[in-house]
mmCIF file of C-alpha atoms in Angstrom:
data_model
loop_
_atom_site.group_PDB
_atom_site.id
_atom_site.type_symbol
_atom_site.label_atom_id
_atom_site.label_comp_id
_atom_site.label_asym_id
_atom_site.label_seq_id
_atom_site.Cartn_x
_atom_site.Cartn_y
_atom_site.Cartn_z
ATOM 1 C CA UNK A 97 -77.368 -281.842 -32.601
ATOM 2 C CA UNK A 98 -76.518 -279.178 -30.064
ATOM 3 C CA UNK A 99 -75.009 -275.736 -30.204
ATOM 4 C CA UNK A 100 -72.471 -275.114 -27.465
ATOM 5 C CA UNK A 101 -71.619 -271.508 -26.683
ATOM 6 C CA UNK A 102 -67.960 -270.667 -26.169
ATOM 7 C CA UNK A 103 -67.259 -267.484 -24.139
ATOM 8 C CA UNK A 104 -66.368 -264.637 -26.498
ATOM 9 C CA UNK A 105 -66.991 -266.753 -29.625
ATOM 10 C CA UNK A 106 -69.952 -267.564 -31.851
ATOM 11 C CA UNK A 107 -71.754 -270.810 -31.085
ATOM 12 C CA UNK A 108 -70.052 -273.762 -32.816
ATOM 13 C CA UNK A 109 -71.638 -276.869 -34.248
ATOM 14 C CA UNK A 110 -71.040 -280.094 -32.290
ATOM 15 C CA UNK A 111 -72.109 -283.581 -33.279
ATOM 16 C CA UNK A 112 -74.024 -285.424 -30.540
ATOM 17 C CA UNK A 113 -72.481 -288.582 -29.019
ATOM 18 C CA UNK A 114 -72.277 -291.206 -31.758
ATOM 19 C CA UNK A 115 -70.837 -294.705 -32.168
ATOM 20 C CA UNK A 116 -67.152 -294.531 -33.180
ATOM 21 C CA UNK A 117 -66.224 -295.153 -36.824
ATOM 22 C CA UNK A 118 -64.913 -298.582 -35.740
ATOM 23 C CA UNK A 119 -68.261 -299.344 -34.071
ATOM 24 C CA UNK A 120 -70.127 -298.234 -37.221
ATOM 25 C CA UNK A 121 -68.004 -300.679 -39.245
ATOM 26 C CA UNK A 122 -68.912 -303.513 -36.839
ATOM 27 C CA UNK A 123 -72.561 -302.469 -36.520
ATOM 28 C CA UNK A 124 -73.182 -302.555 -40.292
ATOM 29 C CA UNK A 125 -70.671 -305.391 -40.886
ATOM 30 C CA UNK A 126 -68.654 -303.277 -43.282
ATOM 31 C CA UNK A 127 -65.555 -304.753 -44.829
ATOM 32 C CA UNK A 128 -63.117 -302.986 -47.124
ATOM 33 C CA UNK A 129 -63.258 -304.573 -50.570
ATOM 34 C CA UNK A 130 -59.842 -305.143 -52.109
ATOM 35 C CA UNK A 131 -61.155 -305.045 -55.700
ATOM 36 C CA UNK A 132 -62.461 -301.518 -55.009
ATOM 37 C CA UNK A 133 -59.125 -300.571 -53.345
ATOM 38 C CA UNK A 134 -60.957 -299.419 -50.207
ATOM 39 C CA UNK A 135 -59.028 -298.436 -47.075
ATOM 40 C CA UNK A 136 -60.697 -296.938 -43.999
ATOM 41 C CA UNK A 137 -59.179 -294.127 -41.946
ATOM 42 C CA UNK A 138 -60.411 -294.476 -38.350
ATOM 43 C CA UNK A 139 -58.157 -292.000 -36.497
ATOM 44 C CA UNK A 140 -60.202 -288.792 -36.144
ATOM 45 C CA UNK A 141 -57.044 -286.775 -35.394
ATOM 46 C CA UNK A 142 -55.845 -287.631 -38.901
ATOM 47 C CA UNK A 143 -59.237 -286.933 -40.498
ATOM 48 C CA UNK A 144 -59.265 -283.551 -38.694
ATOM 49 C CA UNK A 145 -55.768 -282.856 -40.060
ATOM 50 C CA UNK A 146 -56.926 -283.648 -43.620
ATOM 51 C CA UNK A 147 -59.925 -281.325 -43.305
ATOM 52 C CA UNK A 148 -57.782 -278.494 -41.858
ATOM 53 C CA UNK A 149 -55.856 -278.402 -45.171
ATOM 54 C CA UNK A 150 -59.000 -276.914 -46.754
ATOM 55 C CA UNK A 151 -58.712 -273.830 -44.526
ATOM 56 C CA UNK A 152 -61.719 -272.127 -42.928
ATOM 57 C CA UNK A 153 -64.827 -274.213 -43.604
ATOM 58 C CA UNK A 154 -67.322 -272.424 -41.376
ATOM 59 C CA UNK A 155 -70.504 -271.901 -43.438
ATOM 60 C CA UNK A 156 -68.815 -273.442 -46.509
ATOM 61 C CA UNK A 157 -70.363 -275.929 -48.944
ATOM 62 C CA UNK A 158 -68.391 -279.161 -49.235
ATOM 63 C CA UNK A 159 -68.591 -282.224 -51.464
ATOM 64 C CA UNK A 160 -66.988 -285.317 -49.967
ATOM 65 C CA UNK A 161 -66.123 -288.061 -52.434
ATOM 66 C CA UNK A 162 -66.363 -291.666 -51.228
ATOM 67 C CA UNK A 163 -67.041 -291.010 -47.525
ATOM 68 C CA UNK A 164 -67.189 -294.737 -46.720
ATOM 69 C CA UNK A 165 -67.792 -295.268 -42.973
ATOM 70 C CA UNK A 166 -67.728 -291.504 -42.386
ATOM 71 C CA UNK A 167 -64.463 -290.650 -40.600
ATOM 72 C CA UNK A 168 -63.649 -287.555 -42.685
ATOM 73 C CA UNK A 169 -67.390 -286.767 -42.784
ATOM 74 C CA UNK A 170 -67.405 -286.215 -39.008
ATOM 75 C CA UNK A 171 -64.396 -283.910 -39.212
ATOM 76 C CA UNK A 172 -66.038 -281.858 -42.002
ATOM 77 C CA UNK A 173 -69.275 -281.494 -39.991
ATOM 78 C CA UNK A 174 -67.299 -280.529 -36.878
ATOM 79 C CA UNK A 175 -65.678 -277.721 -38.920
ATOM 80 C CA UNK A 176 -69.093 -276.023 -39.034
ATOM 81 C CA UNK A 177 -69.962 -276.340 -42.730
ATOM 82 C CA UNK A 178 -73.238 -275.009 -44.080
ATOM 83 C CA UNK A 179 -73.941 -277.961 -46.395
ATOM 84 C CA UNK A 180 -72.214 -281.291 -46.977
ATOM 85 C CA UNK A 181 -72.852 -283.332 -50.118
ATOM 86 C CA UNK A 182 -71.767 -286.980 -49.802
ATOM 87 C CA UNK A 183 -71.298 -289.008 -52.984
ATOM 88 C CA UNK A 184 -70.929 -292.715 -52.242
ATOM 89 C CA UNK A 185 -70.947 -295.494 -54.822
ATOM 90 C CA UNK A 186 -71.017 -298.428 -52.362
ATOM 91 C CA UNK A 187 -74.560 -298.960 -51.009
ATOM 92 C CA UNK A 188 -73.225 -300.737 -47.887
ATOM 93 C CA UNK A 189 -72.084 -297.389 -46.437
ATOM 94 C CA UNK A 190 -75.373 -295.512 -46.907
ATOM 95 C CA UNK A 191 -77.043 -296.585 -43.576
ATOM 96 C CA UNK A 192 -74.050 -295.406 -41.536
ATOM 97 C CA UNK A 193 -73.980 -292.097 -43.421
ATOM 98 C CA UNK A 194 -77.719 -291.653 -42.837
ATOM 99 C CA UNK A 195 -77.009 -291.948 -39.103
ATOM 100 C CA UNK A 196 -74.592 -289.015 -39.438
ATOM 101 C CA UNK A 197 -77.149 -287.120 -41.504
ATOM 102 C CA UNK A 198 -79.753 -287.507 -38.743
ATOM 103 C CA UNK A 199 -77.207 -286.225 -36.201
ATOM 104 C CA UNK A 200 -76.790 -283.022 -38.251
ATOM 105 C CA UNK A 201 -80.329 -282.159 -39.479
ATOM 106 C CA UNK A 202 -80.495 -280.123 -42.664
ATOM 107 C CA UNK A 203 -76.747 -280.167 -43.236
ATOM 108 C CA UNK A 204 -76.131 -283.447 -45.096
ATOM 109 C CA UNK A 205 -77.254 -284.595 -48.539
ATOM 110 C CA UNK A 206 -76.406 -288.172 -49.546
ATOM 111 C CA UNK A 207 -76.129 -289.249 -53.186
ATOM 112 C CA UNK A 208 -75.780 -292.958 -53.945
ATOM 113 C CA UNK A 209 -73.855 -292.716 -57.209
ATOM 114 C CA UNK A 210 -70.553 -292.712 -59.064
ATOM 115 C CA UNK A 211 -68.474 -289.505 -58.868
ATOM 116 C CA UNK A 212 -67.092 -290.200 -62.384
ATOM 117 C CA UNK A 213 -70.577 -289.749 -63.874
ATOM 118 C CA UNK A 214 -72.249 -287.454 -61.295
ATOM 119 C CA UNK A 215 -73.074 -283.998 -62.682
ATOM 120 C CA UNK A 216 -71.790 -281.390 -60.225
ATOM 121 C CA UNK A 217 -72.985 -278.331 -62.154
ATOM 122 C CA UNK A 218 -76.135 -278.144 -60.002
ATOM 123 C CA UNK A 219 -74.720 -279.582 -56.779
ATOM 124 C CA UNK A 220 -74.516 -276.230 -54.967
ATOM 125 C CA UNK A 221 -76.598 -273.017 -54.795
ATOM 126 C CA UNK A 222 -76.106 -270.525 -57.627
ATOM 127 C CA UNK A 223 -75.347 -267.633 -55.274
ATOM 128 C CA UNK A 224 -71.985 -269.268 -54.430
ATOM 129 C CA UNK A 225 -70.659 -268.660 -57.955
ATOM 130 C CA UNK A 226 -67.667 -266.350 -58.284
ATOM 131 C CA UNK A 227 -65.789 -264.965 -61.252
ATOM 132 C CA UNK A 228 -62.735 -267.014 -62.215
ATOM 133 C CA UNK A 229 -60.420 -264.079 -61.433
ATOM 134 C CA UNK A 230 -61.850 -263.703 -57.900
ATOM 135 C CA UNK A 231 -60.779 -265.551 -54.762
ATOM 136 C CA UNK A 232 -61.866 -269.246 -54.713
ATOM 137 C CA UNK A 233 -65.566 -269.741 -53.866
ATOM 138 C CA UNK A 234 -66.862 -271.163 -50.587
ATOM 139 C CA UNK A 235 -67.061 -274.563 -52.278
ATOM 140 C CA UNK A 236 -64.632 -277.390 -51.522
ATOM 141 C CA UNK A 237 -64.065 -280.975 -52.639
ATOM 142 C CA UNK A 238 -62.546 -283.338 -50.084
ATOM 143 C CA UNK A 239 -61.981 -287.075 -50.461
ATOM 144 C CA UNK A 240 -60.013 -290.116 -49.375
ATOM 145 C CA UNK A 241 -60.112 -291.599 -52.870
ATOM 146 C CA UNK A 242 -59.851 -295.328 -53.631
ATOM 147 C CA UNK A 243 -56.554 -295.862 -55.482
ATOM 148 C CA UNK A 244 -58.348 -297.359 -58.490
ATOM 149 C CA UNK A 245 -60.319 -294.176 -59.200
ATOM 150 C CA UNK A 246 -57.887 -291.432 -58.127
ATOM 151 C CA UNK A 247 -55.958 -290.941 -61.413
ATOM 152 C CA UNK A 248 -58.917 -291.053 -63.875
ATOM 153 C CA UNK A 249 -60.864 -288.777 -61.523
ATOM 154 C CA UNK A 250 -58.167 -286.110 -61.235
ATOM 155 C CA UNK A 251 -57.693 -286.125 -65.053
ATOM 156 C CA UNK A 252 -61.472 -285.638 -65.416
ATOM 157 C CA UNK A 253 -61.454 -282.768 -62.923
ATOM 158 C CA UNK A 254 -58.417 -281.149 -64.572
ATOM 159 C CA UNK A 255 -60.384 -281.160 -67.828
ATOM 160 C CA UNK A 256 -63.255 -279.516 -65.916
ATOM 161 C CA UNK A 257 -60.807 -276.865 -64.618
ATOM 162 C CA UNK A 258 -59.640 -276.196 -68.198
ATOM 163 C CA UNK A 259 -63.229 -275.788 -69.417
ATOM 164 C CA UNK A 260 -64.486 -274.096 -66.212
ATOM 165 C CA UNK A 261 -67.372 -276.546 -65.929
ATOM 166 C CA UNK A 262 -68.413 -279.366 -63.576
ATOM 167 C CA UNK A 263 -67.430 -278.438 -59.983
ATOM 168 C CA UNK A 264 -65.545 -275.413 -61.359
ATOM 169 C CA UNK A 265 -68.651 -273.709 -62.688
ATOM 170 C CA UNK A 266 -68.693 -271.988 -59.260
ATOM 171 C CA UNK A 267 -65.180 -270.574 -59.767
ATOM 172 C CA UNK A 268 -61.760 -271.852 -58.715
ATOM 173 C CA UNK A 269 -63.067 -274.597 -56.403
ATOM 174 C CA UNK A 270 -60.316 -276.024 -54.192
ATOM 175 C CA UNK A 271 -59.719 -279.748 -53.719
ATOM 176 C CA UNK A 272 -58.123 -281.748 -50.889
ATOM 177 C CA UNK A 273 -57.591 -285.338 -52.076
ATOM 178 C CA UNK A 274 -55.607 -288.419 -51.067
ATOM 179 C CA UNK A 275 -53.375 -290.382 -53.452
ATOM 180 C CA UNK A 276 -50.803 -293.117 -53.241
ATOM 181 C CA UNK A 277 -47.577 -291.419 -52.183
ATOM 182 C CA UNK A 278 -45.975 -292.239 -55.559
ATOM 183 C CA UNK A 279 -48.873 -290.646 -57.489
ATOM 184 C CA UNK A 280 -48.680 -287.553 -55.259
ATOM 185 C CA UNK A 281 -44.960 -287.299 -56.056
ATOM 186 C CA UNK A 282 -45.792 -287.379 -59.771
ATOM 187 C CA UNK A 283 -48.417 -284.668 -59.348
ATOM 188 C CA UNK A 284 -45.921 -282.323 -57.680
ATOM 189 C CA UNK A 285 -42.637 -283.348 -59.454
ATOM 190 C CA UNK A 286 -40.318 -280.627 -60.802
ATOM 191 C CA UNK A 287 -38.474 -280.773 -64.180
ATOM 192 C CA UNK A 288 -35.594 -283.242 -64.005
ATOM 193 C CA UNK A 289 -37.148 -285.225 -61.155
ATOM 194 C CA UNK A 290 -37.491 -288.961 -61.717
ATOM 195 C CA UNK A 291 -41.241 -288.768 -60.960
ATOM 196 C CA UNK A 292 -41.898 -286.073 -63.605
ATOM 197 C CA UNK A 293 -44.705 -287.402 -65.800
ATOM 198 C CA UNK A 294 -47.839 -286.626 -67.807
ATOM 199 C CA UNK A 295 -49.671 -286.054 -64.489
ATOM 200 C CA UNK A 296 -47.083 -283.440 -63.436
ATOM 201 C CA UNK A 297 -47.651 -281.322 -66.568
ATOM 202 C CA UNK A 298 -51.431 -281.733 -66.778
ATOM 203 C CA UNK A 299 -51.971 -280.783 -63.120
ATOM 204 C CA UNK A 300 -49.343 -278.048 -62.748
ATOM 205 C CA UNK A 301 -50.263 -276.166 -65.903
ATOM 206 C CA UNK A 302 -53.806 -275.748 -64.549
ATOM 207 C CA UNK A 303 -53.399 -275.695 -60.745
ATOM 208 C CA UNK A 304 -51.143 -274.896 -57.854
ATOM 209 C CA UNK A 305 -50.483 -278.412 -56.533
ATOM 210 C CA UNK A 306 -49.194 -278.901 -52.984
ATOM 211 C CA UNK A 307 -48.202 -282.110 -51.224
ATOM 212 C CA UNK A 308 -49.565 -281.336 -47.725
ATOM 213 C CA UNK A 309 -48.427 -284.341 -45.677
ATOM 214 C CA UNK A 310 -48.016 -288.127 -45.789
ATOM 215 C CA UNK A 311 -50.124 -290.619 -43.832
ATOM 216 C CA UNK A 312 -48.342 -293.910 -43.083
ATOM 217 C CA UNK A 313 -50.064 -296.999 -44.472
ATOM 218 C CA UNK A 314 -50.563 -298.496 -41.000
ATOM 219 C CA UNK A 315 -53.050 -295.713 -40.175
ATOM 220 C CA UNK A 316 -55.554 -297.334 -42.562
ATOM 221 C CA UNK A 317 -57.702 -300.448 -42.193
ATOM 222 C CA UNK A 318 -56.822 -302.688 -43.939
ATOM 223 C CA UNK A 319 -53.233 -301.464 -44.213
ATOM 224 C CA UNK A 320 -52.323 -300.701 -47.857
ATOM 225 C CA UNK A 321 -48.887 -301.667 -49.156
ATOM 226 C CA UNK A 322 -48.055 -297.994 -49.728
ATOM 227 C CA UNK A 323 -48.177 -294.726 -47.800
ATOM 228 C CA UNK A 324 -50.816 -292.137 -48.660
ATOM 229 C CA UNK A 325 -50.313 -288.425 -49.361
ATOM 230 C CA UNK A 326 -52.794 -285.571 -48.976
ATOM 231 C CA UNK A 327 -52.661 -283.152 -51.935
ATOM 232 C CA UNK A 328 -54.241 -279.696 -52.302
ATOM 233 C CA UNK A 329 -55.253 -278.324 -55.727
ATOM 234 C CA UNK A 330 -56.058 -274.649 -56.312
ATOM 235 C CA UNK A 331 -56.946 -273.791 -59.937
ATOM 236 C CA UNK A 332 -54.788 -271.032 -61.470
ATOM 237 C CA UNK A 333 -56.401 -267.843 -62.762
ATOM 238 C CA UNK A 334 -54.453 -268.287 -66.022
ATOM 239 C CA UNK A 335 -53.330 -271.765 -67.182
ATOM 240 C CA UNK A 336 -49.641 -271.989 -68.006
ATOM 241 C CA UNK A 337 -50.464 -273.475 -71.430
ATOM 242 C CA UNK A 338 -53.324 -271.593 -73.063
ATOM 243 C CA UNK A 339 -54.522 -274.287 -75.450
ATOM 244 C CA UNK A 340 -57.541 -276.648 -75.377
ATOM 245 C CA UNK A 341 -57.262 -279.480 -72.843
ATOM 246 C CA UNK A 342 -57.428 -282.184 -75.539
ATOM 247 C CA UNK A 343 -54.520 -280.669 -77.466
ATOM 248 C CA UNK A 344 -52.287 -280.289 -74.392
ATOM 249 C CA UNK A 345 -53.164 -283.811 -73.268
ATOM 250 C CA UNK A 346 -52.312 -285.256 -76.700
ATOM 251 C CA UNK A 347 -48.909 -283.525 -76.895
ATOM 252 C CA UNK A 348 -47.956 -284.366 -73.292
ATOM 253 C CA UNK A 349 -49.111 -287.983 -73.594
ATOM 254 C CA UNK A 350 -47.127 -288.423 -76.819
ATOM 255 C CA UNK A 351 -43.946 -286.931 -75.332
ATOM 256 C CA UNK A 352 -44.093 -289.262 -72.316
ATOM 257 C CA UNK A 353 -44.963 -292.298 -74.476
ATOM 258 C CA UNK A 354 -41.230 -293.050 -74.728
ATOM 259 C CA UNK A 355 -40.157 -291.807 -71.322
ATOM 260 C CA UNK A 356 -36.620 -293.261 -71.406
ATOM 261 C CA UNK A 357 -35.836 -292.047 -74.933
ATOM 262 C CA UNK A 358 -35.112 -288.556 -76.269
ATOM 263 C CA UNK A 359 -38.187 -286.340 -76.430
ATOM 264 C CA UNK A 360 -38.214 -286.170 -80.256
ATOM 265 C CA UNK A 361 -39.185 -289.886 -80.291
ATOM 266 C CA UNK A 362 -42.503 -289.081 -78.622
ATOM 267 C CA UNK A 363 -43.031 -285.960 -80.738
ATOM 268 C CA UNK A 364 -42.714 -288.101 -83.888
ATOM 269 C CA UNK A 365 -45.939 -289.992 -83.153
ATOM 270 C CA UNK A 366 -47.937 -286.766 -83.459
ATOM 271 C CA UNK A 367 -47.460 -287.035 -87.225
ATOM 272 C CA UNK A 368 -48.411 -289.550 -89.937
ATOM 273 C CA UNK A 369 -45.574 -291.725 -91.245
ATOM 274 C CA UNK A 370 -45.363 -289.827 -94.548
ATOM 275 C CA UNK A 371 -43.508 -286.620 -93.760
ATOM 276 C CA UNK A 372 -43.009 -287.578 -90.101
ATOM 277 C CA UNK A 373 -39.309 -286.712 -89.838
ATOM 278 C CA UNK A 374 -39.620 -283.339 -91.595
ATOM 279 C CA UNK A 375 -42.604 -282.261 -89.479
ATOM 280 C CA UNK A 376 -40.949 -283.399 -86.242
ATOM 281 C CA UNK A 377 -37.862 -281.327 -87.047
ATOM 282 C CA UNK A 378 -40.077 -278.351 -87.929
ATOM 283 C CA UNK A 379 -41.954 -278.592 -84.606
ATOM 284 C CA UNK A 380 -38.808 -278.965 -82.484
ATOM 285 C CA UNK A 381 -37.006 -276.080 -84.223
ATOM 286 C CA UNK A 382 -39.965 -273.677 -84.118
ATOM 287 C CA UNK A 383 -40.648 -274.513 -80.458
ATOM 288 C CA UNK A 384 -36.910 -274.110 -79.704
ATOM 289 C CA UNK A 385 -36.728 -277.442 -77.832
ATOM 290 C CA UNK A 386 -33.547 -279.541 -77.772
ATOM 291 C CA UNK A 387 -34.567 -282.922 -79.328
ATOM 292 C CA UNK A 388 -31.992 -284.777 -77.192
ATOM 293 C CA UNK A 389 -33.624 -283.850 -73.881
ATOM 294 C CA UNK A 390 -35.551 -286.602 -72.102
ATOM 295 C CA UNK A 391 -39.286 -286.005 -71.498
ATOM 296 C CA UNK A 392 -38.867 -285.536 -67.733
ATOM 297 C CA UNK A 393 -36.253 -282.787 -68.353
ATOM 298 C CA UNK A 394 -38.631 -280.510 -70.264
ATOM 299 C CA UNK A 395 -39.810 -277.361 -68.466
ATOM 300 C CA UNK A 396 -43.375 -276.058 -68.486
ATOM 301 C CA UNK A 397 -42.391 -273.265 -70.902
ATOM 302 C CA UNK A 398 -40.938 -275.855 -73.312
ATOM 303 C CA UNK A 399 -44.206 -277.814 -73.199
ATOM 304 C CA UNK A 400 -46.049 -274.531 -73.806
ATOM 305 C CA UNK A 401 -43.897 -273.870 -76.893
ATOM 306 C CA UNK A 402 -44.515 -277.405 -78.185
ATOM 307 C CA UNK A 403 -48.291 -277.089 -77.705
ATOM 308 C CA UNK A 404 -48.453 -273.612 -79.285
ATOM 309 C CA UNK A 405 -46.424 -274.727 -82.313
ATOM 310 C CA UNK A 406 -48.416 -277.949 -82.725
ATOM 311 C CA UNK A 407 -51.627 -275.879 -82.597
ATOM 312 C CA UNK A 408 -50.375 -273.703 -85.503
ATOM 313 C CA UNK A 409 -49.519 -276.832 -87.498
ATOM 314 C CA UNK A 410 -53.004 -278.232 -86.812
ATOM 315 C CA UNK A 411 -54.589 -274.956 -87.920
ATOM 316 C CA UNK A 412 -52.644 -275.198 -91.210
ATOM 317 C CA UNK A 413 -53.544 -278.901 -91.639
ATOM 318 C CA UNK A 414 -56.991 -279.505 -90.061
ATOM 319 C CA UNK A 415 -56.664 -283.294 -90.448
ATOM 320 C CA UNK A 416 -53.543 -283.411 -88.307
ATOM 321 C CA UNK A 417 -55.165 -283.212 -84.861
ATOM 322 C CA UNK A 418 -57.357 -286.278 -85.477
ATOM 323 C CA UNK A 419 -54.352 -288.353 -86.579
ATOM 324 C CA UNK A 420 -53.878 -291.362 -84.290
ATOM 325 C CA UNK A 421 -50.520 -293.138 -84.229
ATOM 326 C CA UNK A 422 -51.924 -296.357 -82.751
ATOM 327 C CA UNK A 423 -54.684 -296.463 -85.352
ATOM 328 C CA UNK A 424 -52.095 -296.137 -88.149
ATOM 329 C CA UNK A 425 -50.088 -299.008 -86.624
ATOM 330 C CA UNK A 426 -53.257 -301.118 -86.416
ATOM 331 C CA UNK A 427 -54.143 -300.404 -90.051
ATOM 332 C CA UNK A 428 -50.601 -301.304 -91.183
ATOM 333 C CA UNK A 429 -50.766 -304.576 -89.255
ATOM 334 C CA UNK A 430 -54.134 -305.428 -90.799
ATOM 335 C CA UNK A 431 -52.800 -304.721 -94.312
ATOM 336 C CA UNK A 432 -49.731 -306.866 -93.640
ATOM 337 C CA UNK A 433 -51.873 -309.776 -92.419
ATOM 338 C CA UNK A 434 -54.199 -309.378 -95.417
ATOM 339 C CA UNK A 435 -51.289 -309.469 -97.875
ATOM 340 C CA UNK A 436 -49.861 -312.500 -96.104
ATOM 341 C CA UNK A 437 -53.138 -314.445 -96.230
ATOM 342 C CA UNK A 438 -53.671 -313.459 -99.913
ATOM 343 C CA UNK A 439 -50.167 -314.635 -100.752
ATOM 344 C CA UNK A 440 -50.782 -317.976 -99.005
ATOM 345 C CA UNK A 441 -54.078 -318.491 -100.887
ATOM 346 C CA UNK A 442 -52.438 -317.811 -104.246
ATOM 347 C CA UNK A 443 -49.492 -320.148 -103.657
ATOM 348 C CA UNK A 444 -51.214 -323.509 -104.561
ATOM 349 C CA UNK A 445 -52.579 -322.065 -107.835
ATOM 350 C CA UNK A 446 -49.081 -321.087 -108.988
ATOM 351 C CA UNK A 447 -47.802 -324.610 -108.148
ATOM 352 C CA UNK A 448 -50.683 -326.149 -110.164
ATOM 353 C CA UNK A 449 -49.763 -324.065 -113.201
ATOM 354 C CA UNK A 450 -46.135 -325.157 -112.950
#
């Protein structure tokens, strides 16, 4: 690599001449795999634009998720980062990434692994840690995520935000991630919007979520059937619902289980069949939520009231939180089938007696 001095400015990092991303793809015979929902972004103006959403990255520590052929990787390195951690599951991309690593000695660390299982608690130096109330640390996560992994990954990271572990052990680590445009609209949807969903509540109660810009599908190779949005997440100092992640997730998931029906229908499945109606009425009244509102009409404060009230009910009845509606349905179905088969077995004996 070379350091080029700019008059009146500190020397900036510049990558040496390298094959283009397109040439890397040809050189290593890389092909996007449809089953892994891979799409390559070759336009470095767009990768630069994505990286700019993270703000000032000079001397920062960055984790890039799924770098693939390395388009965004080049833009991150050109931003003058101190350290770049690349986590790539697909072994086919490792040789091309190693080429980039050699072009930026001492700056790049490559991990061949799955981001869903990779432990990020020790990914960065300890001295970068900041208190949760402070400004976000000089640690960033950036990634053009495969569609198949984007939703489970953001739910996992939101849980990490709630518990202040994983990549958020360093403080309020910021994330710049790509999603299908429709998923991005869900993440940022306001109450009453048709895209309001479980993702809206789970992300917005823990983070400031911003839809930065949309990249048209034709910018990717191969072209996906949908456009792609770049979304920025900044963890909040105080979550809007101050309850354990699992409890919030259970209430929100239940409410949106019957999206087109009134919200009380989803609330009902929080309770066992015996006493279900009475407890549902108690929860709705105490939380001061109109049972005839649809799930997507509920505000964040109404979800907070529902979660706080449900927590009190769980504290009074410790067995309530572990109750599982689907499990009860399964047990009922098994009992019904058992009674049916027993009845069929007993039928011939009764006929014999007659």
